[in-house]
Amino acid sequence: MAEIMYIVIPCYNEEEMLPITAKALMKKMDELTADGRIDPQSKVMFVDDGSKDKTWQIINQLHTLSSMFTGVKLSRNKGHQNALLAGLMTAKNYADIIVSMDADLQDDINAIDGFLDKRAEGCDIVYGVRSSRETDTAFKRNTAQMYYKILAKLGVEITYNHADYRLMSKRAVEALETFKEVNLFLRGLVPMVGFKSDIVTYKRNERVAGESKYPLKKMLAFAIEGITSLSVKPIRLITWLGVIMFLVSIIMLIYFLITWGGGDTVRGWASTITSVWAIGGLQLLAIGIIGEYIGKIYLETKARPKYIIEINLEEN
């Protein structure tokens, strides 16, 4: 029996891209429905993350033109991860399986066929994994690879070259709902859910319209969010760094005592000033890392809502 599938797409200022995305997805959904792979009640759910352009107006128009399209409007901009979570938690009330993807069509929609094949094999989670990074700049490609390696070293379970293009069953999304973190990094949280999972590789496309919503500044912030949300090893590294610095200082103290006893005193400020700056810099770095974690504790204890839904077209 075919399952009801919802495709959840977070949108922020995507007025240029939405008509193109909607046309491509309508064709794909029609094909899957005709082949009996998904239930005719399957839909595409756009989540407007407080857009400042005509994104919500276009979503309304699409909903009016076809029942295949539906939408959720957040009360304000909450960021990609929160918007995606809002879509997942809303869609699970109507769907058996949920596919999440971005609005730019860089994720190959034909990979959904592979998702459904894996689902038929009993998978609750299927990750879309890029087969290569040829479309990325050398800088982005190298930094992304380095980031995945750092996460692995820090003990974070994450699928290499996977973003947020994935299929999840209803029970997997319900399990994800039990995670109460305010600081979201879904790429790291979803593997914690467990259940049977697999991957489907695909070639990433170029964006055909609009601009990327992830400039370098946001990418760096997202990277830091991923590390600090899922691993405490940076704080442990500070502890070990402190131990090493203490041992080095003891060794240097012994060395200076020996040279002083031998009458070989070293005069000069260069080494002194260098050591002061080095230790001061390490202290500031340590305080900054600890402060990052304290800030997250502050947000978690407030337990503010991750999102507020203003309009859900499924209820209209």
Coordinates of C-alpha atoms in Angstrom, one line a residue:
M1 CA 0.0 0.0 0.0
A2 CA 1.4 3.4 -1.0
E3 CA 2.2 5.8 1.8
I4 CA 1.3 9.5 2.0
M5 CA 4.5 11.5 1.4
Y6 CA 5.0 15.2 2.3
I7 CA 7.9 17.1 1.0
V8 CA 8.9 19.8 3.5
I9 CA 10.8 22.9 2.1
P10 CA 11.9 25.8 4.4
C11 CA 11.8 29.1 2.5
Y12 CA 13.3 32.4 3.2
N13 CA 13.0 35.1 0.5
E14 CA 12.5 32.6 -2.3
E15 CA 10.1 34.4 -4.6
E16 CA 12.3 33.9 -7.6
M17 CA 12.8 30.2 -7.0
L18 CA 9.4 29.0 -5.8
P19 CA 7.6 28.9 -9.1
I20 CA 10.4 26.9 -10.7
T21 CA 10.6 24.5 -7.7
A22 CA 6.8 24.1 -7.6
K23 CA 6.7 23.2 -11.3
A24 CA 9.5 20.6 -11.0
L25 CA 8.0 19.0 -7.8
M26 CA 4.5 18.9 -9.3
K27 CA 5.8 16.9 -12.2
K28 CA 7.8 14.6 -9.9
M29 CA 4.8 14.0 -7.6
D30 CA 2.6 13.3 -10.5
E31 CA 5.0 10.7 -11.8
L32 CA 5.4 9.0 -8.4
T33 CA 1.6 9.0 -7.9
A34 CA 1.0 7.5 -11.4
D35 CA 3.5 4.8 -10.7
G36 CA 1.7 3.9 -7.5
R37 CA 4.8 4.7 -5.4
I38 CA 3.1 7.3 -3.2
D39 CA -0.5 8.0 -2.1
P40 CA -2.5 10.6 -4.2
Q41 CA -3.0 12.6 -0.9
S42 CA 0.8 13.3 -0.9
K43 CA 1.7 17.0 -0.8
V44 CA 4.5 19.6 -0.9
M45 CA 4.6 21.8 2.2
F46 CA 6.5 25.1 2.0
V47 CA 7.5 26.7 5.3
D48 CA 7.8 30.5 5.1
D49 CA 10.5 31.4 7.6
G50 CA 9.4 35.1 8.0
S51 CA 10.3 36.1 4.5
K52 CA 10.4 39.8 3.6
D53 CA 9.5 39.3 -0.1
K54 CA 6.5 37.7 -1.8
T55 CA 7.3 34.2 -0.7
W56 CA 4.1 33.7 1.3
Q57 CA 1.9 35.3 -1.3
I58 CA 3.3 32.8 -3.9
I59 CA 2.8 29.9 -1.5
N60 CA -0.9 30.9 -1.1
Q61 CA -1.3 31.1 -4.9
L62 CA 0.2 27.7 -5.3
H63 CA -2.2 26.3 -2.7
T64 CA -5.1 27.9 -4.5
L65 CA -4.1 26.5 -7.8
S66 CA -3.5 22.9 -6.6
S67 CA -4.3 20.9 -3.5
M68 CA -0.9 19.3 -3.9
F69 CA 0.7 22.4 -2.4
T70 CA 0.3 23.5 1.1
G71 CA 2.1 25.9 3.4
V72 CA 3.0 26.9 6.9
K73 CA 3.9 30.5 7.9
L74 CA 6.0 31.2 10.9
S75 CA 5.3 34.3 13.0
R76 CA 8.9 35.6 12.4
N77 CA 12.2 34.5 11.0
K78 CA 13.6 31.7 13.2
G79 CA 16.4 30.3 11.0
H80 CA 16.6 27.3 8.6
Q81 CA 16.8 24.6 11.2
N82 CA 13.8 25.8 13.2
A83 CA 11.8 26.3 10.0
L84 CA 12.6 22.8 8.9
L85 CA 11.6 21.4 12.3
A86 CA 8.3 23.3 12.2
G87 CA 7.6 21.7 8.8
L88 CA 8.5 18.2 10.0
M89 CA 6.4 18.5 13.2
T90 CA 3.4 19.8 11.2
A91 CA 3.7 17.3 8.3
K92 CA 3.9 14.3 10.6
N93 CA 0.2 14.9 11.5
Y94 CA -0.8 14.2 7.9
A95 CA 2.0 12.0 6.4
D96 CA 3.4 8.5 6.7
I97 CA 6.8 9.6 5.3
I98 CA 8.4 13.0 5.0
V99 CA 11.2 14.2 2.7
S100 CA 13.0 17.4 3.6
M101 CA 14.9 19.5 1.1
D102 CA 15.9 23.1 0.3
A103 CA 14.0 25.3 -2.1
D104 CA 16.9 25.9 -4.5
L105 CA 16.6 22.5 -6.4
Q106 CA 20.3 21.9 -5.9
D107 CA 19.2 18.6 -4.3
D108 CA 18.3 16.2 -7.2
I109 CA 14.6 15.5 -6.8
N110 CA 15.1 12.2 -8.7
A111 CA 16.9 10.9 -5.6
I112 CA 13.5 10.6 -4.1
D113 CA 13.0 7.4 -6.1
G114 CA 16.0 6.0 -4.3
F115 CA 14.6 7.1 -1.0
L116 CA 11.4 5.2 -1.7
D117 CA 13.4 2.1 -2.7
K118 CA 15.2 2.2 0.6
R119 CA 11.9 2.8 2.4
A120 CA 10.5 -0.3 0.8
E121 CA 13.4 -2.2 2.3
G122 CA 12.3 -1.1 5.7
C123 CA 14.4 2.0 6.3
D124 CA 12.9 4.7 8.6
I125 CA 15.6 7.2 7.7
V126 CA 17.3 7.7 4.3
Y127 CA 20.1 10.3 3.9
G128 CA 20.7 12.1 0.6
V129 CA 24.5 12.1 0.2
R130 CA 26.4 14.2 -2.4
S131 CA 28.4 12.0 -4.7
S132 CA 30.9 14.8 -5.2
R133 CA 31.6 18.5 -4.5
E134 CA 32.5 19.5 -8.1
T135 CA 30.0 22.4 -8.1
D136 CA 31.6 24.0 -4.9
T137 CA 34.4 26.4 -4.9
A138 CA 37.8 25.0 -3.8
F139 CA 37.5 27.0 -0.5
K140 CA 34.0 25.7 0.3
R141 CA 34.9 22.1 -0.7
N142 CA 38.1 22.0 1.4
T143 CA 36.5 23.7 4.4
A144 CA 33.5 21.4 4.3
Q145 CA 35.7 18.3 4.2
M146 CA 37.7 19.7 7.1
Y147 CA 34.6 20.4 9.1
Y148 CA 33.2 16.9 8.7
K149 CA 36.6 15.5 9.9
I150 CA 36.6 17.8 12.9
L151 CA 33.1 16.7 13.9
A152 CA 34.1 13.1 13.6
K153 CA 37.2 13.7 15.8
L154 CA 34.9 15.4 18.3
G155 CA 32.8 12.3 18.5
V156 CA 29.8 13.6 16.6
E157 CA 27.9 11.0 14.6
I158 CA 27.1 12.6 11.3
T159 CA 26.7 11.4 7.7
Y160 CA 29.6 12.7 5.5
N161 CA 28.5 15.1 2.7
H162 CA 24.9 15.1 3.9
A163 CA 23.0 18.3 4.5
D164 CA 19.2 18.2 5.2
Y165 CA 18.0 16.2 2.2
R166 CA 16.5 13.1 3.7
L167 CA 13.5 10.9 4.1
M168 CA 12.1 10.1 7.6
S169 CA 9.2 7.9 8.6
K170 CA 6.4 9.2 10.8
R171 CA 7.7 7.3 13.8
A172 CA 11.3 8.7 13.2
V173 CA 9.9 12.2 13.2
E174 CA 7.9 11.5 16.4
A175 CA 11.1 10.2 18.0
L176 CA 12.9 13.4 16.9
E177 CA 10.2 15.4 18.6
T178 CA 11.3 14.0 22.0
F179 CA 14.6 15.8 21.6
K180 CA 14.0 19.1 23.4
E181 CA 17.1 21.1 22.4
V182 CA 16.6 24.8 21.6
N183 CA 20.0 24.9 19.8
L184 CA 19.2 22.8 16.8
F185 CA 21.6 21.0 14.5
L186 CA 19.4 18.4 12.8
R187 CA 22.2 16.8 10.9
G188 CA 23.6 15.6 14.2
L189 CA 20.3 15.0 16.0
V190 CA 18.7 12.7 13.3
P191 CA 21.3 10.0 13.6
M192 CA 20.7 9.9 17.3
V193 CA 17.1 8.8 16.6
G194 CA 18.3 5.4 15.6
F195 CA 16.1 3.0 13.6
K196 CA 17.2 1.4 10.3
S197 CA 18.8 3.9 7.9
D198 CA 20.7 4.0 4.7
I199 CA 22.0 6.5 2.1
V200 CA 21.2 7.5 -1.5
T201 CA 23.9 9.3 -3.4
Y202 CA 23.1 12.0 -5.9
K203 CA 24.8 14.8 -7.9
R204 CA 24.2 18.3 -6.6
N205 CA 22.9 20.8 -9.1
E206 CA 23.7 24.5 -9.5
R207 CA 21.1 27.0 -8.2
V208 CA 19.1 28.3 -11.1
A209 CA 17.6 31.4 -9.6
G210 CA 17.9 33.6 -6.5
E211 CA 20.8 33.8 -4.2
S212 CA 22.3 31.5 -1.6
K213 CA 20.9 32.2 1.9
Y214 CA 24.1 30.9 3.5
P215 CA 26.9 33.4 3.1
L216 CA 30.3 32.7 4.8
K217 CA 29.2 34.4 8.1
K218 CA 26.1 32.2 8.4
M219 CA 28.1 29.1 7.4
L220 CA 30.6 29.7 10.2
A221 CA 27.9 30.4 12.7
F222 CA 26.2 27.1 11.7
A223 CA 29.4 25.2 11.9
I224 CA 30.0 26.5 15.5
E225 CA 26.4 25.6 16.3
G226 CA 27.0 22.1 15.2
I227 CA 30.1 21.6 17.2
T228 CA 28.9 23.1 20.4
S229 CA 25.5 21.6 20.3
L230 CA 26.7 18.0 20.0
S231 CA 30.1 17.8 21.7
V232 CA 31.7 18.8 24.9
K233 CA 35.2 17.9 23.8
P234 CA 36.2 21.5 23.1
I235 CA 35.9 22.2 26.9
R236 CA 37.8 19.0 27.7
L237 CA 40.5 20.2 25.2
I238 CA 40.8 23.4 27.2
T239 CA 41.3 21.4 30.4
W240 CA 44.1 19.4 28.7
L241 CA 45.6 22.6 27.3
G242 CA 45.6 24.1 30.8
V243 CA 47.4 21.0 32.1
I244 CA 50.0 21.2 29.3
M245 CA 50.6 24.9 29.9
F246 CA 51.0 24.2 33.7
L247 CA 53.6 21.5 33.0
V248 CA 55.4 23.7 30.5
S249 CA 55.6 26.5 33.1
I250 CA 57.0 24.1 35.7
I251 CA 59.7 23.0 33.3
M252 CA 60.5 26.6 32.4
L253 CA 60.7 27.5 36.1
I254 CA 63.2 24.7 36.7
Y255 CA 65.2 25.8 33.7
F256 CA 65.4 29.4 34.8
L257 CA 66.4 28.4 38.3
I258 CA 69.2 26.3 36.9
T259 CA 70.4 29.1 34.6
W260 CA 70.2 31.6 37.5
G261 CA 72.2 29.3 39.7
G262 CA 74.8 29.1 37.0
G263 CA 75.0 32.9 36.8
D264 CA 73.7 32.9 33.2
T265 CA 70.8 35.3 33.5
V266 CA 69.0 36.1 30.4
R267 CA 68.0 39.8 29.9
G268 CA 65.3 40.9 27.5
W269 CA 61.7 41.5 27.1
A270 CA 60.9 39.7 23.9
S271 CA 60.4 36.3 25.5
T272 CA 58.5 37.7 28.4
I273 CA 56.1 39.7 26.3
T274 CA 55.6 36.8 23.9
S275 CA 54.7 34.5 26.7
V276 CA 52.4 37.0 28.3
W277 CA 50.5 37.5 25.0
A278 CA 50.4 33.8 24.3
I279 CA 49.0 32.9 27.7
G280 CA 46.6 35.9 27.6
G281 CA 45.4 34.8 24.1
L282 CA 44.8 31.2 25.3
Q283 CA 42.9 32.4 28.3
L284 CA 40.6 34.6 26.2
L285 CA 40.1 31.7 23.8
A286 CA 39.2 29.4 26.7
I287 CA 36.8 31.9 28.2
G288 CA 35.2 32.4 24.8
I289 CA 34.6 28.7 24.3
I290 CA 33.3 28.2 27.8
G291 CA 31.1 31.3 27.2
E292 CA 29.6 29.7 24.1
Y293 CA 28.5 26.7 26.1
I294 CA 27.2 28.9 29.0
G295 CA 25.2 30.9 26.4
K296 CA 23.6 27.7 25.2
I297 CA 22.8 26.7 28.7
Y298 CA 21.1 30.1 29.2
L299 CA 19.0 29.6 26.1
E300 CA 18.1 26.0 27.0
T301 CA 17.0 26.9 30.5
K302 CA 14.7 29.6 29.2
A303 CA 13.0 26.9 27.1
R304 CA 11.6 29.4 24.6
P305 CA 9.6 28.0 21.7
K306 CA 11.7 27.0 18.7
Y307 CA 9.0 28.4 16.4
I308 CA 5.5 29.8 16.4
I309 CA 3.2 28.9 13.6
E310 CA 1.1 31.9 12.5
I311 CA -0.8 30.1 9.6
N312 CA -1.2 26.5 8.6
L313 CA -2.9 26.1 5.3
E314 CA -3.7 22.5 6.1
E315 CA -6.2 23.7 8.7
N316 CA -7.9 26.2 6.4

